[in-house]
Amino acid sequence: MEEQIVCYSCGEVLKPFDEWRCGRCGGPGVVAYSREFSVSKIRQHEKNMWRYRDFLPPSMRKHPVTLGEGHTPLVHAPTPNIYFKLEYLNPTGSFKDRGTAAMMTSLRNILGNLRGVCEDSSGNAGASVAAYCAFMGLPCVIFGGGSMVSEKVLQVRMYGAELRLVEGSRQKVEEEAVNYAERNGLLYVGHTWNPYFIEGMKTVAYEIAEQTGWNPPDIIYLPVSAGTLLLGLIKGFRDMVEAGVLEKIPRIVAVQPQLNA
């Protein structure tokens, strides 16, 4: 099956990186392609998330844009039967680097040269996109909320991106980013809607399964805000169940602070 972006809700075929949500029903796009997870096809010599590139969309399988993301340790806690996945050891300090690396790889392989990109973020994703744009030599504009913590403000600017802070709701920040990109000829790569970003998140599931000898935990707790990691984990574990590598998807518990906006 040829790689396509299709609307999850109505099945409409969308243009990669051009339509970031369905123009007919407003639904999110997903990457549709032929895939089959196989333990024998893991690239054992690659000590990053790209060891699983053959299970990602074809647009990600060559010339990866990488800063060494993924392959983070799974460490045993003092309490029996509890493990921690150390995603803060990714290049910019969060799991968002997996999604950004996947997204930017497909972007470069599909579209080629760009004038620059625009992203909206509350912190981690903005820092990640800024870092990978710096690595690629791409101009980058990040839109963040007025409450973005100072450490993330510094990190985004440290990578050379332009940061614009917007007072108001998360939706308003997104709207400002989309409008700015359209006015200035930039590509909007909002990670909460970009289907290629979520494909990169699948590699967390692959790693957990491989690191536990294909016997993953019964329950996985993960932080959630927009839900990209949650969706990626489910998709990754589903790939392995459909391939017969695992018997079932672990129970996944999404955790978010009570007062999170």
Coordinates of N, CA and C in Angstrom, one line a residue, residues 1 7 17 25 27 60 72-73 83 87 95 97 104 109 151 158 207 224 229 253:
M1 N 0.8 -1.2 0.0 CA 0.0 0.0 0.0 C 0.9 1.2 0.0
C7 N -7.9 10.9 6.5 CA -8.7 11.4 7.6 C -9.1 10.2 8.5
F17 N 1.6 17.4 4.8 CA 2.2 18.7 5.2 C 1.5 19.9 4.6
C25 N -14.4 17.3 7.1 CA -15.0 17.0 8.4 C -14.3 17.6 9.6
G27 N -11.5 16.3 10.9 CA -10.9 15.2 11.6 C -9.4 15.2 11.4
M60 N 10.1 7.8 6.1 CA 11.1 7.9 7.2 C 12.2 6.9 7.1
T72 N 16.5 4.9 25.0 CA 16.7 5.4 26.3 C 16.6 4.2 27.3
P73 N 17.2 4.3 28.4 CA 17.3 3.2 29.4 C 15.9 2.9 30.0
Y83 N 9.4 -0.3 36.8 CA 10.5 0.2 35.9 C 10.2 1.6 35.5
E87 N 13.1 8.9 29.6 CA 12.9 9.7 28.3 C 13.6 11.1 28.4
F95 N 10.5 13.2 25.5 CA 10.2 12.2 24.4 C 9.7 12.9 23.1
D97 N 11.3 14.5 21.2 CA 12.3 14.4 20.2 C 12.1 13.3 19.2
M104 N 10.3 15.6 11.0 CA 11.3 16.4 10.1 C 11.9 15.5 9.1
N109 N 12.1 14.5 3.3 CA 12.1 13.5 2.2 C 10.9 13.7 1.2
E151 N 12.5 28.4 31.8 CA 13.5 27.5 31.3 C 13.3 27.1 29.8
M158 N 17.8 29.5 22.8 CA 19.1 29.1 22.8 C 19.4 28.3 21.4
E207 N 10.5 -0.1 22.0 CA 11.7 -0.2 22.9 C 11.3 -0.9 24.2
V224 N 0.4 12.8 30.1 CA -0.3 13.1 28.9 C -0.8 14.6 29.0
L229 N 1.9 11.0 22.9 CA 2.6 9.8 23.4 C 1.6 8.7 23.6
V253 N -2.3 3.8 31.3 CA -3.0 4.8 32.2 C -2.4 6.2 31.9

